[in-house]
């Protein structure tokens, strides 16, 4: 890990995310903004993969 990533990890507040892994069934709530209106759309799916660590981690749901 380089110095910039280390400092970024130390200074960034950590959100309380639930632990999940590939193969788990999860519900994702997605906030959609259309002009001045906004809504939350949720969908359920299986986690196909997780990659990355920290604030830049991503996951794929199908």
C-alpha angles and dihedrals in degrees: 000000000000124000096257093053091046093052091045091053092048096049100040115090112240115234116220101249122173116247114254136158140192111300096033121124110231141172116231120201111205121193112219120195118196110178106301094342123085133183139175118237118192130196135177126225148139121274107242098182145348123207138174131026136251123002093346097055117127137190135197122223126190 
